[in-house]
Short mmCIF file of C-alpha atoms and ligand atoms in Angstrom, two decimals:
data_model
loop_
_atom_site.label_atom_id
_atom_site.label_comp_id
_atom_site.label_asym_id
_atom_site.label_seq_id
_atom_site.Cartn_x
_atom_site.Cartn_y
_atom_site.Cartn_z
CA MET G 33 -41.23 111.32 122.46
CA GLN G 34 -39.29 114.32 122.37
CA GLU G 35 -42.45 115.91 123.27
CA ILE G 36 -43.32 114.01 126.49
CA TYR G 37 -39.57 114.60 127.57
CA ASN G 38 -40.18 118.21 126.82
CA ALA G 39 -43.25 117.95 129.03
CA ILE G 40 -41.29 116.28 132.05
CA GLN G 41 -38.83 118.96 132.24
CA THR G 42 -41.80 121.57 132.46
CA ALA G 43 -43.12 119.57 135.23
CA ALA G 44 -40.09 119.31 136.73
CA ILE G 45 -39.25 122.75 137.29
CA LYS G 46 -42.65 123.13 138.69
CA ILE G 47 -42.74 120.26 141.26
CA ASP G 48 -38.65 121.57 142.08
CA TYR G 49 -40.49 124.59 143.05
CA ALA G 50 -43.60 123.12 145.12
CA ILE G 51 -41.21 120.76 146.88
CA LYS G 52 -39.09 123.88 148.35
CA HIS G 53 -41.96 126.23 148.78
CA GLU G 54 -45.31 124.54 149.31
CA ASP G 55 -47.06 122.74 151.90
CA LYS G 56 -45.49 119.83 153.23
CA GLY G 57 -47.86 118.34 155.34
CA TYR G 58 -49.94 114.92 155.02
CA SER G 59 -53.57 114.87 153.55
CA GLN G 60 -56.70 113.38 154.71
CA SER G 61 -56.53 110.84 152.14
CA GLN G 62 -54.34 107.55 150.99
CA ASN G 63 -52.88 106.00 148.01
CA ALA G 64 -53.53 102.63 146.44
CA THR G 65 -50.86 100.97 148.00
CA GLY G 66 -52.52 102.37 151.50
CA ASP G 67 -49.59 104.94 152.25
CA THR G 68 -51.21 108.31 153.73
CA GLN G 69 -50.66 111.19 150.80
CA LEU G 70 -48.63 113.46 151.27
CA GLN G 71 -50.49 117.27 150.12
CA LEU G 72 -47.32 117.34 147.85
CA ASP G 73 -47.94 113.73 145.90
CA ILE G 74 -50.94 114.77 145.52
CA HIS G 75 -50.01 118.31 143.93
CA CYS G 76 -46.92 117.03 141.97
CA ASP G 77 -49.73 114.01 140.50
CA LYS G 78 -51.42 117.06 139.66
CA ILE G 79 -48.94 119.04 137.89
CA ILE G 80 -47.70 116.18 136.06
CA GLU G 81 -51.51 115.40 134.66
CA GLU G 82 -52.08 119.30 133.64
CA ILE G 83 -48.76 119.30 131.62
CA PHE G 84 -49.04 115.58 129.93
CA SER G 85 -53.27 116.16 129.49
CA PRO G 86 -52.66 118.22 125.84
CA ILE G 87 -49.82 115.57 124.99
CA THR G 88 -51.86 113.57 122.20
CA SER G 89 -49.41 110.77 121.65
CA ILE G 90 -50.02 109.94 125.07
CA LYS G 91 -53.10 107.52 125.09
CA GLU G 92 -53.39 106.73 128.97
CA LEU G 93 -52.04 108.02 132.60
CA ALA G 94 -51.12 105.84 135.76
CA SER G 95 -50.35 107.40 138.61
CA GLU G 96 -48.74 105.56 141.52
CA GLU G 97 -51.08 108.24 143.85
CA LYS G 98 -54.35 107.20 141.60
CA GLU G 99 -55.71 103.74 142.08
CA ALA G 100 -56.89 103.22 138.37
CA PRO G 101 -55.30 104.65 134.95
CA HIS G 102 -56.69 107.90 133.28
CA PRO G 103 -57.53 107.39 130.05
CA LEU G 104 -56.06 110.47 127.72
CA HIS G 105 -56.44 110.39 124.09
CA GLU G 106 -57.65 107.38 122.35
CA LYS G 107 -55.45 107.10 119.00
CA GLY G 108 -52.00 107.92 121.35
CA ARG G 109 -49.51 105.62 120.92
CA TYR G 110 -47.90 106.14 124.80
CA LEU G 111 -49.03 104.45 128.46
CA ILE G 112 -47.47 106.32 131.12
CA GLY G 113 -46.61 105.04 134.55
CA TYR G 114 -45.12 107.51 136.70
CA ASP G 115 -44.37 108.01 140.47
CA PRO G 116 -44.68 112.10 140.62
CA LEU G 117 -42.59 112.48 143.71
CA ASP G 118 -40.77 109.19 145.12
CA GLY G 119 -39.47 109.23 148.72
CA SER G 120 -41.81 112.23 148.80
CA SER G 121 -41.07 111.77 153.09
CA LEU G 122 -37.37 112.84 152.51
CA ALA G 123 -39.07 116.45 151.53
CA ASP G 124 -39.42 117.05 155.20
CA VAL G 125 -36.12 116.22 156.29
CA ASN G 126 -34.30 118.24 153.38
CA LEU G 127 -33.07 115.29 151.37
CA SER G 128 -33.08 114.32 147.23
CA VAL G 129 -36.54 113.26 146.38
CA GLY G 130 -37.49 112.12 142.61
CA SER G 131 -40.48 111.57 139.91
CA ILE G 132 -40.00 108.67 138.32
CA PHE G 133 -41.42 107.81 134.36
CA GLY G 134 -42.15 104.77 132.21
CA ILE G 135 -43.12 104.89 128.86
CA TYR G 136 -45.04 102.24 127.52
CA GLU G 137 -46.67 100.56 124.66
CA ASN G 138 -49.56 98.58 124.58
CA ASN G 139 -49.80 97.47 128.44
CA TYR G 140 -47.61 98.11 131.25
CA SER G 141 -45.17 94.95 131.34
CA GLY G 142 -41.51 95.56 131.32
CA ASN G 143 -40.95 94.40 127.48
CA ASN G 144 -43.44 97.26 126.54
CA LEU G 145 -40.97 99.71 127.75
CA LYS G 146 -39.93 102.57 124.87
CA ALA G 147 -37.72 104.86 127.34
CA ALA G 148 -37.75 105.81 131.21
CA VAL G 149 -36.42 109.09 132.51
CA TYR G 150 -36.30 109.97 136.04
CA VAL G 151 -35.69 113.61 138.22
CA VAL G 152 -33.80 114.09 140.84
CA TYR G 153 -34.62 117.04 143.04
CA GLY G 154 -31.23 117.89 145.08
CA PRO G 155 -28.55 120.37 145.34
CA ARG G 156 -29.02 119.96 141.73
CA VAL G 157 -32.63 119.33 139.51
CA GLU G 158 -31.48 116.66 137.20
CA MET G 159 -33.16 114.77 134.58
CA VAL G 160 -31.83 111.13 133.09
CA THR G 161 -33.05 109.91 130.02
CA ALA G 162 -33.07 106.01 129.11
CA ASP G 163 -34.07 105.26 125.18
CA GLU G 164 -32.30 103.20 122.70
CA SER G 165 -29.93 105.98 122.24
CA GLY G 166 -28.43 105.24 125.89
CA VAL G 167 -29.02 107.00 128.64
CA LYS G 168 -28.10 110.61 129.05
CA MET G 169 -28.11 113.12 131.65
CA PHE G 170 -29.18 116.82 131.52
CA ARG G 171 -29.29 119.51 134.61
CA LEU G 172 -31.48 122.07 135.33
CA GLU G 173 -29.72 125.71 134.10
CA PRO G 174 -30.48 129.17 135.88
CA ASP G 175 -32.59 130.02 132.75
CA ASN G 176 -34.84 126.98 133.09
CA THR G 177 -33.73 124.96 130.64
CA PHE G 178 -32.06 121.66 130.86
CA ALA G 179 -28.25 121.32 129.57
CA PHE G 180 -26.94 118.08 128.27
CA VAL G 181 -24.25 116.66 130.86
CA LYS G 182 -23.44 113.65 129.74
CA GLU G 183 -24.23 110.15 129.49
CA ILE G 184 -24.13 107.33 131.63
CA THR G 185 -22.22 103.87 131.58
CA LEU G 186 -21.99 101.82 134.21
CA ASN G 187 -19.03 100.05 134.97
CA GLU G 188 -18.38 96.19 135.03
CA LYS G 189 -17.96 96.12 139.20
CA GLY G 190 -18.71 99.19 141.53
CA LYS G 191 -18.17 100.09 145.36
CA LEU G 192 -21.56 101.00 146.75
CA ASN G 193 -24.14 98.85 148.35
CA ALA G 194 -27.62 100.44 149.24
CA PRO G 195 -30.00 98.00 150.92
CA GLY G 196 -33.46 98.37 151.24
CA GLY G 197 -35.97 96.96 153.55
CA THR G 198 -36.14 96.45 157.44
CA GLN G 199 -33.32 94.74 158.43
CA LYS G 200 -35.24 92.49 160.92
CA ASN G 201 -37.34 91.13 158.22
CA TRP G 202 -34.29 90.22 155.72
CA SER G 203 -33.96 86.35 155.36
CA PRO G 204 -30.52 85.18 156.44
CA LEU G 205 -29.76 84.51 152.86
CA HIS G 206 -30.09 87.87 151.57
CA LYS G 207 -28.72 89.04 155.09
CA GLU G 208 -25.50 86.85 154.35
CA LEU G 209 -25.81 88.14 150.82
CA VAL G 210 -25.61 92.29 151.97
CA GLU G 211 -23.03 91.35 154.64
CA SER G 212 -20.61 89.66 151.76
CA PHE G 213 -20.57 92.91 149.74
CA PHE G 214 -19.44 94.85 152.89
CA ALA G 215 -16.81 92.13 153.61
CA ASP G 216 -16.11 92.66 150.10
CA GLY G 217 -15.40 96.20 150.75
CA TYR G 218 -18.27 98.07 149.15
CA ARG G 219 -19.44 101.13 151.39
CA LEU G 220 -22.97 101.52 152.17
CA ARG G 221 -24.63 104.25 150.51
CA TYR G 222 -28.96 104.44 151.59
CA SER G 223 -30.97 107.59 152.17
CA GLY G 224 -34.13 106.12 151.65
CA GLY G 225 -34.94 107.65 148.36
CA MET G 226 -34.81 105.25 145.52
CA VAL G 227 -34.13 108.14 142.87
CA PRO G 228 -31.15 109.43 144.96
CA ASP G 229 -30.13 106.24 146.07
CA LEU G 230 -30.00 104.37 142.35
CA HIS G 231 -29.07 107.98 140.77
CA GLN G 232 -25.59 108.03 143.07
CA ILE G 233 -24.51 104.26 142.02
CA LEU G 234 -25.19 105.13 138.13
CA LEU G 235 -22.80 108.05 138.97
CA LYS G 236 -20.32 106.69 140.81
CA GLY G 237 -20.18 103.77 138.40
CA GLY G 238 -21.69 100.99 139.74
CA GLY G 239 -22.93 99.19 143.06
CA ILE G 240 -25.72 97.12 144.39
CA PHE G 241 -29.22 98.43 145.10
CA SER G 242 -31.30 95.93 146.68
CA TYR G 243 -35.28 95.70 148.06
CA PRO G 244 -35.64 92.06 148.56
CA GLY G 245 -38.96 90.25 149.83
CA THR G 246 -39.19 90.28 153.62
CA SER G 247 -41.47 88.44 156.06
CA ASP G 248 -43.28 91.76 156.42
CA VAL G 249 -43.13 92.36 152.90
CA PRO G 250 -42.79 89.42 150.78
CA GLN G 251 -43.32 90.88 147.64
CA GLY G 252 -40.89 93.90 148.37
CA LYS G 253 -42.00 97.24 148.04
CA LEU G 254 -41.23 98.62 145.32
CA ARG G 255 -43.98 98.70 142.67
CA MET G 256 -43.69 97.40 139.16
CA THR G 257 -44.95 99.93 136.77
CA PHE G 258 -43.81 103.11 138.46
CA GLU G 259 -40.63 102.42 139.98
CA VAL G 260 -39.28 99.00 139.32
CA PHE G 261 -39.39 98.74 135.49
CA PRO G 262 -38.40 102.35 134.74
CA PHE G 263 -35.43 101.55 136.55
CA ALA G 264 -34.19 97.82 135.57
CA TYR G 265 -34.49 100.08 131.58
CA VAL G 266 -32.47 102.42 132.85
CA TYR G 267 -29.68 100.03 134.40
CA GLU G 268 -29.58 97.30 131.66
CA GLN G 269 -29.68 100.34 128.75
CA ALA G 270 -26.36 102.09 131.03
CA GLY G 271 -24.52 98.78 131.00
CA GLY G 272 -25.97 96.94 133.89
CA GLU G 273 -29.12 94.73 134.98
CA ALA G 274 -31.75 94.00 137.17
CA ILE G 275 -33.29 90.70 138.65
CA ASP G 276 -35.79 90.09 141.02
CA GLY G 277 -33.27 87.17 142.74
CA LYS G 278 -34.04 84.84 139.74
CA GLN G 279 -35.92 86.36 136.72
CA ARG G 280 -34.92 89.57 134.51
CA LEU G 281 -37.22 92.63 136.24
CA LEU G 282 -38.17 93.55 132.74
CA ASP G 283 -39.18 89.81 131.89
CA LEU G 284 -42.57 90.34 134.96
CA ILE G 285 -45.66 90.64 133.57
CA PRO G 286 -47.81 92.50 136.27
CA SER G 287 -51.42 91.38 137.30
CA HIS G 288 -52.18 94.79 138.60
CA ILE G 289 -50.65 98.40 138.22
CA HIS G 290 -49.76 98.45 141.92
CA ASP G 291 -48.09 95.25 142.02
CA THR G 292 -44.85 95.03 143.86
CA THR G 293 -42.14 92.98 143.19
CA PRO G 294 -38.25 92.05 145.22
CA CYS G 295 -35.43 93.80 143.07
CA PHE G 296 -31.98 94.33 142.87
CA PHE G 297 -30.07 96.69 140.31
CA GLY G 298 -26.93 97.09 140.05
CA SER G 299 -23.50 96.40 137.56
CA LYS G 300 -22.94 93.33 136.12
CA GLU G 301 -20.39 91.79 139.09
CA GLU G 302 -22.89 92.29 141.62
CA ILE G 303 -26.05 91.25 139.81
CA LYS G 304 -24.08 87.83 138.77
CA LYS G 305 -23.53 87.09 142.99
CA VAL G 306 -27.21 88.31 143.69
CA ARG G 307 -28.27 85.70 141.02
CA SER G 308 -25.69 82.75 142.56
CA SER G 309 -27.23 83.91 146.02
CA TYR G 310 -30.68 83.74 145.30
CA ALA G 311 -30.64 80.47 143.28
CA ASN G 312 -31.17 77.75 145.49
CA ASN G 313 -33.85 80.03 147.11
P1 LIG I 80 -42.05 106.86 150.60
O1 LIG I 80 -41.99 107.58 149.17
O2 LIG I 80 -42.72 106.20 151.45
O3 LIG I 80 -40.53 108.03 151.04
O4 LIG I 80 -40.82 105.34 150.13
C1 LIG I 80 -39.75 105.73 149.31
C2 LIG I 80 -39.93 104.48 148.50
O5 LIG I 80 -40.69 103.90 147.96
C3 LIG I 80 -38.56 104.19 147.79
O6 LIG I 80 -37.86 105.47 147.21
C4 LIG I 80 -37.18 103.74 148.62
O7 LIG I 80 -36.37 102.95 147.88
C5 LIG I 80 -37.56 102.95 149.65
O8 LIG I 80 -39.43 103.60 149.59
C6 LIG I 80 -37.05 102.77 151.18
O9 LIG I 80 -38.40 101.97 152.02
P2 LIG I 80 -37.54 101.41 153.36
O10 LIG I 80 -37.74 102.70 153.93
O11 LIG I 80 -38.03 100.56 153.61
O12 LIG I 80 -36.11 101.39 153.16
#
């Protein structure tokens, strides 16, 4: 696993450089979900593929930017599902973006995740790893090494509310839930980048991030394999929870690698509230 973490660090340094200095324009192509790809999405995907390719413990790569998985080493143990540059449209307006990696065994179902990693490219570059040993944060230093900063754990209850999706398409039930958090004193923190938004909740001790099913996207927007499962794993390892409204996200089994799901990530108190709101939905 350490070899994979090291490869992610190497990729993160190159991706950070690409975000800062390379072409931010749109390409002529679309990804599997139908989003028009930015030059940056394509480039970051290529960086990761090149760095992962020689690692013999990796059997296969599945990128959010590609329709089908890409086989690597037949005898490899791990399948990696990744989003090379999540929130890439935010790079244009100089907000933080991120890369997300799920390290699976056998297939891309939540319960087969062995580790999850994300990198935030903001004023600082930070990498967070989650595995059996807990959730650890590292920061990129001037000598291009990643230094351990701290372990991350969530409190039972937080103060931040990050509600995703188009508000006019929320169900009345969801609207009521979001408003009830504000009525309890929670504060709005939503940038539109899943990585920095979830990172902020983790570092500030807790809160709730939601991306529900809406009238325009009944199964939500966020993809299980590349975004939802890795973060569900991080939140659980940090002492929080992650559900689709009713069910634990990591118990879901996608029928296709690009499947999406409604999702809620948070500390225990907030998830309890989501569960009771959505119980009779
Ligand atoms: P982009 O990669 O298209 O910018 O989308 C980012 C993202 O997948 C995720 O990072 C955000 O949490 C979510 O979309 C934001 O979506 P809304 O703008 O619909 O809330």
